Each structure stands twice: as C-alpha cells, then as structure tokens.
Tab-separated table of C-alpha atoms in Angstrom:
chain	number	residue	atom	x	y	z
C	1	THR	CA	-3.549	-4.336	5.373
C	2	GLN	CA	-0.777	-1.920	4.560
C	3	LEU	CA	0.897	-2.700	1.252
C	4	LEU	CA	4.262	-1.346	2.428
C	5	GLU	CA	5.436	-1.784	6.013
C	6	GLN	CA	8.214	0.531	7.119
C	7	SER	CA	10.327	0.024	10.218
C	8	PRO	CA	11.167	1.428	12.559
C	9	GLN	CA	8.468	4.086	12.783
C	10	PHE	CA	10.719	6.394	14.779
C	11	LEU	CA	14.487	6.468	15.177
C	12	SER	CA	16.596	8.950	17.102
C	13	ILE	CA	20.371	8.549	17.067
C	14	GLN	CA	23.515	10.568	17.631
C	15	GLU	CA	25.462	12.257	14.866
C	16	GLY	CA	28.092	9.939	13.413
C	17	GLU	CA	26.200	6.693	14.016
C	18	ASN	CA	25.077	4.326	11.277
C	19	LEU	CA	21.491	3.230	10.764
C	20	THR	CA	19.277	1.108	8.541
C	21	VAL	CA	15.558	1.488	7.865
C	22	TYR	CA	13.403	-1.037	6.099
C	23	CYS	CA	10.494	-1.229	3.702
C	24	ASN	CA	8.792	-4.630	3.456
C	25	SER	CA	5.906	-6.154	1.578
C	26	SER	CA	4.466	-9.529	0.616
C	27	SER	CA	3.959	-8.270	-2.943
C	28	VAL	CA	6.442	-8.177	-5.794
C	29	PHE	CA	7.137	-4.836	-7.425
C	30	SER	CA	8.696	-3.817	-10.710
C	31	SER	CA	10.293	-0.824	-9.010
C	32	LEU	CA	10.434	0.937	-5.662
C	33	GLN	CA	11.202	4.512	-4.766
C	34	TRP	CA	12.536	6.249	-1.663
C	35	TYR	CA	11.521	9.812	-0.844
C	36	ARG	CA	12.592	12.150	1.955
C	37	GLN	CA	10.231	14.707	3.420
C	38	GLU	CA	11.292	17.591	5.622
C	39	PRO	CA	8.843	19.400	7.932
C	40	GLY	CA	6.537	21.768	6.055
C	41	GLU	CA	7.586	20.494	2.639
C	42	GLY	CA	6.572	17.883	0.114
C	43	PRO	CA	8.461	14.621	-0.425
C	44	VAL	CA	11.546	14.675	-2.642
C	45	LEU	CA	12.700	11.636	-4.596
C	46	LEU	CA	16.013	10.137	-3.464
C	47	VAL	CA	16.266	7.029	-5.638
C	48	THR	CA	14.396	4.485	-7.745
C	49	VAL	CA	15.462	0.819	-7.658
C	50	VAL	CA	14.259	-1.530	-10.373
C	51	THR	CA	16.370	-4.703	-10.407
C	52	GLY	CA	16.277	-7.435	-7.755
C	53	GLY	CA	19.458	-7.210	-5.668
C	54	GLU	CA	20.261	-3.750	-6.975
C	55	VAL	CA	22.353	-1.465	-4.771
C	56	LYS	CA	22.464	2.277	-5.336
C	57	LYS	CA	24.567	4.787	-3.453
C	58	LEU	CA	23.855	8.463	-2.936
C	59	LYS	CA	26.767	9.914	-0.967
C	60	ARG	CA	26.367	8.398	2.540
C	61	LEU	CA	23.032	6.732	1.696
C	62	THR	CA	22.950	3.175	0.371
C	63	PHE	CA	19.731	1.728	-1.037
C	64	GLN	CA	19.145	-1.940	-1.706
C	65	PHE	CA	16.296	-3.703	-3.475
C	66	GLY	CA	15.661	-7.245	-2.283
C	67	ASP	CA	16.460	-10.146	-4.570
C	68	ALA	CA	12.773	-11.060	-4.767
C	69	ARG	CA	11.771	-7.393	-5.303
C	70	LYS	CA	9.503	-7.462	-2.233
C	71	ASP	CA	11.547	-5.325	0.117
C	72	SER	CA	14.133	-2.586	0.302
C	73	SER	CA	16.491	-1.033	2.811
C	74	LEU	CA	18.129	2.330	3.283
C	75	HIS	CA	21.433	2.486	5.133
C	76	ILE	CA	22.949	5.779	6.260
C	77	THR	CA	26.612	5.902	7.200
C	78	ALA	CA	27.883	8.498	9.682
C	79	ALA	CA	24.507	10.205	10.018
C	80	GLN	CA	24.411	14.011	10.040
C	81	PRO	CA	21.764	16.360	11.505
C	82	GLY	CA	20.889	17.284	7.910
C	83	ASP	CA	19.666	13.701	7.403
C	84	THR	CA	16.776	14.373	9.791
C	85	GLY	CA	13.419	13.873	8.127
C	86	LEU	CA	10.656	11.452	7.209
C	87	TYR	CA	11.834	8.669	4.901
C	88	LEU	CA	9.132	7.168	2.729
C	89	CYS	CA	9.176	4.199	0.422
C	90	ALA	CA	6.678	4.099	-2.431
C	91	VAL	CA	5.592	1.900	-5.314
C	92	ASN	CA	3.537	2.538	-8.420
C	93	GLN	CA	-0.046	1.415	-8.037
C	94	MET	CA	-2.378	1.028	-10.982
C	95	TYR	CA	-5.846	2.428	-10.535
C	96	SER	CA	-8.786	1.540	-12.721
C	97	GLY	CA	-9.678	3.969	-15.468
C	98	GLY	CA	-6.233	5.453	-15.753
C	99	GLY	CA	-3.093	5.056	-17.737
C	100	ALA	CA	-0.744	6.512	-15.197
C	101	ASP	CA	0.259	5.139	-11.874
C	102	GLY	CA	-0.296	6.918	-8.626
C	103	LEU	CA	2.098	6.141	-5.821
C	104	THR	CA	1.303	4.021	-2.803
C	105	PHE	CA	3.429	5.051	0.157
C	106	GLY	CA	4.508	3.370	3.332
C	107	LYS	CA	3.828	5.281	6.550
C	108	GLY	CA	7.468	6.282	6.777
C	109	THR	CA	10.316	6.319	9.252
C	110	HIS	CA	10.754	9.501	11.275
C	111	LEU	CA	14.501	9.963	11.649
C	112	ILE	CA	16.122	12.430	14.053
C	113	ILE	CA	19.866	12.879	14.111
C	114	GLN	CA	20.989	14.642	17.253
C	115	PRO	CA	24.149	16.779	17.180
X	1	ASN	CA	11.305	27.361	-12.619
X	2	ALA	CA	8.956	27.407	-9.644
X	3	GLY	CA	8.225	23.671	-9.983
X	4	VAL	CA	4.935	22.781	-8.319
X	5	THR	CA	3.114	25.506	-6.422
X	6	GLN	CA	-0.015	25.240	-4.274
X	7	THR	CA	-2.423	27.858	-3.024
X	8	PRO	CA	-3.433	28.531	-0.345
X	9	LYS	CA	-0.812	27.323	2.154
X	10	PHE	CA	-3.242	27.281	5.066
X	11	ARG	CA	-7.024	27.348	5.349
X	12	VAL	CA	-9.609	26.912	8.081
X	13	LEU	CA	-13.143	25.966	7.071
X	14	LYS	CA	-16.347	25.344	8.928
X	15	THR	CA	-18.228	22.104	8.364
X	16	GLY	CA	-20.330	22.363	5.220
X	17	GLN	CA	-18.301	25.114	3.563
X	18	SER	CA	-16.752	24.628	0.157
X	19	MET	CA	-13.351	25.508	-1.207
X	20	THR	CA	-10.951	24.874	-4.076
X	21	LEU	CA	-7.255	24.117	-3.792
X	22	LEU	CA	-5.148	25.182	-6.743
X	23	CYS	CA	-2.062	23.382	-8.005
X	24	ALA	CA	0.140	24.764	-10.775
X	25	GLN	CA	3.250	23.282	-12.419
X	26	ASP	CA	5.622	24.878	-14.909
X	27	MET	CA	7.468	21.717	-16.009
X	28	ASN	CA	5.065	20.816	-18.830
X	29	HIS	CA	4.268	17.520	-17.103
X	30	GLU	CA	1.463	15.343	-18.435
X	31	TYR	CA	0.482	13.702	-15.150
X	32	MET	CA	-0.769	15.436	-12.033
X	33	TYR	CA	-1.891	14.029	-8.668
X	34	TRP	CA	-3.571	15.046	-5.425
X	35	TYR	CA	-2.597	13.286	-2.172
X	36	ARG	CA	-3.585	13.781	1.430
X	37	GLN	CA	-1.260	13.116	4.355
X	38	ASP	CA	-2.605	12.217	7.774
X	39	PRO	CA	-0.777	11.151	10.956
X	40	GLY	CA	-0.590	7.375	11.170
X	41	MET	CA	-2.028	6.965	7.664
X	42	GLY	CA	0.729	8.231	5.441
X	43	LEU	CA	0.195	9.749	2.003
X	44	ARG	CA	-2.862	8.550	0.082
X	45	LEU	CA	-3.842	9.288	-3.506
X	46	ILE	CA	-7.146	11.159	-3.911
X	47	HIS	CA	-7.445	11.786	-7.663
X	48	TYR	CA	-5.089	12.051	-10.571
X	49	SER	CA	-4.977	13.197	-14.189
X	50	VAL	CA	-3.118	11.800	-17.182
X	51	GLY	CA	-3.577	14.902	-19.297
X	52	GLU	CA	-5.580	18.047	-19.933
X	53	GLY	CA	-9.294	17.339	-19.682
X	54	THR	CA	-8.884	13.950	-17.946
X	55	THR	CA	-9.341	12.904	-14.323
X	56	ALA	CA	-9.495	9.586	-12.503
X	57	LYS	CA	-10.117	8.306	-8.971
X	58	GLY	CA	-7.382	7.208	-6.621
X	59	GLU	CA	-7.536	5.425	-3.279
X	60	VAL	CA	-9.658	7.929	-1.312
X	61	PRO	CA	-11.758	9.994	-3.787
X	62	ASP	CA	-15.010	10.363	-1.814
X	63	GLY	CA	-15.929	13.935	-0.894
X	64	TYR	CA	-13.574	15.475	-3.462
X	65	ASN	CA	-13.855	16.588	-7.066
X	66	VAL	CA	-11.110	17.626	-9.458
X	67	SER	CA	-10.698	19.392	-12.762
X	68	ARG	CA	-7.835	19.749	-15.260
X	69	LEU	CA	-8.963	22.402	-17.707
X	70	LYS	CA	-5.394	23.482	-18.475
X	71	LYS	CA	-2.332	21.249	-18.642
X	72	GLN	CA	-0.480	23.263	-16.026
X	73	ASN	CA	-3.289	23.425	-13.445
X	74	PHE	CA	-5.040	20.792	-11.342
X	75	LEU	CA	-7.865	21.881	-9.032
X	76	LEU	CA	-9.138	19.969	-5.996
X	77	GLY	CA	-12.598	20.877	-4.730
X	78	LEU	CA	-14.392	20.161	-1.501
X	79	GLU	CA	-18.111	20.781	-1.998
X	80	SER	CA	-19.187	20.323	1.630
X	81	ALA	CA	-16.225	20.094	3.970
X	82	ALA	CA	-16.243	17.627	6.859
X	83	PRO	CA	-13.904	17.380	9.884
X	84	SER	CA	-12.586	14.091	8.441
X	85	GLN	CA	-11.100	16.138	5.602
X	86	THR	CA	-8.744	17.937	7.966
X	87	SER	CA	-5.375	17.060	6.513
X	88	VAL	CA	-2.330	18.262	4.639
X	89	TYR	CA	-2.919	18.140	0.884
X	90	PHE	CA	-0.073	17.669	-1.574
X	91	CYS	CA	-0.142	18.101	-5.300
X	92	ALA	CA	2.426	16.357	-7.491
X	93	SER	CA	3.274	16.150	-11.160
X	94	SER	CA	5.342	13.859	-13.364
X	95	GLU	CA	6.270	13.165	-16.944
X	96	ARG	CA	4.845	10.161	-18.762
X	97	GLU	CA	6.066	7.021	-17.069
X	98	VAL	CA	9.150	5.281	-18.408
X	99	TRP	CA	9.690	1.564	-17.787
X	100	GLY	CA	6.719	1.501	-15.412
X	101	TYR	CA	7.784	4.250	-13.043
X	102	ASN	CA	8.290	7.975	-12.937
X	103	GLU	CA	9.592	10.655	-10.584
X	104	GLN	CA	6.881	12.698	-8.968
X	105	PHE	CA	7.565	16.299	-8.017
X	106	PHE	CA	5.605	17.537	-5.029
X	107	GLY	CA	4.366	20.948	-4.031
X	108	PRO	CA	4.836	22.362	-0.515
X	109	GLY	CA	1.365	21.352	0.669
X	110	THR	CA	-1.831	23.000	1.897
X	111	ARG	CA	-2.761	22.552	5.541
X	112	LEU	CA	-6.552	22.418	5.827
X	113	THR	CA	-8.505	22.394	9.068
X	114	VAL	CA	-12.252	21.772	9.083
X	115	LEU	CA	-14.001	22.764	12.292
C-alpha cells in the first residue's frame, strides 16, 4: 500500500488554465513537503507545510495542508509552460537504526502545460 | 557552490559487474541519502547517513552497500549488478533536522542500465 497517493498521475492543460493536484494518505503527518522535478534533474523543494489547515503561497502556486494533516493540495493559477514538470509530495519517514529521517515520496503528478 | 554532484552521469553494466557511484556535497551537511527512481514506483530510499562514519538502511537496501568515510562524500556500491538495479540513482544531502523535517538537496542523478 502506497503511503502517499497522488492524483492525477498525468495532467496536460493549456497555458493560462488553473489546476489542482492532490496528495492523500490515511496517516497523519507532522509535516509534508512538495518538490518539483524537471527532466534530467533531481527534485527541488518548493514548500514545507507543518500546521493543519496551513496555506502557503509561492507566486502562482498555492499549497494547502489538510486540517487533519493527512492530505495536501497544490493549486496553480494561470499555468505557464515553465510549470511543466513532475510534482512530488513527500513526508519524513523514520527508519530503524537512524536518527535522521529519509523521505517517503508519492509517485508524483506529471504536469504538462501546452503553449 | 556546486551543491550536490554525482559521478558518473550514465553507466551501462553487465550482469554481475560491480561499480561505485560517488556523491559529493560542498554545503557541510550532516545527513546524506541515496534514492532510486523507477517508473511507476517513484523515489525510494536505499541507504542514508547521519554523519561521517555512519550508515543505515532505508526502504530498499538489498544489493547495495554504502560508505561515508568523509563528511562530504557518500559512496553507493553495487557488488554484483542485476537487471533489477537498472534505475536512476539520486543522492541528496540535508542539514540536521529542525522541528522534525529538513530540506533535502538533490544531485542531478546517475542513470544506470544493467544488461
């Protein structure tokens, strides 16, 4: 069972449209992160949300953490071709024998913004 | 600052061959991680390190070994490569976690094919 379920898996829209992608789980998390990955590169952190109900904005991107801290959404307003990429949500996951947390990722949403 | 660098960028191995992937970071980070990314599976943690001389297992450690002899370097070894290890490998680093989460900085990846 996947810890983090992301939807949709693929999304292709026209430039200027709005969109929302989701990251859902049945578990409660102390924090949740969103990363963006472009082809041939590693993921880059966009935002970390830590408080239930929290909303964070990054230019045209709006991130929300669910009240129960089980889910999150990413809304993009007036999408641009530069927003194209793989959007990943991730949570810290404790592993035995450590003191640091590795990240557990969802499978991601592949977003294509067509000019 | 170069951030996180990985060598090589591409490699093709035959089944049974061995190789070492090198990760280097110049941010003086304590924590370092190795992930693999596969289509339909997302990013999964292989091994990680909380400091020089320490290593620990992640979600999918079998078939891999790691070493952290210097703080800035984290090596991932495949002793006897198998086709199932064909993947894109990402190294990441982070500072000590704060409030239960941290930002991980990823390298550009190594694309490995095992024939």
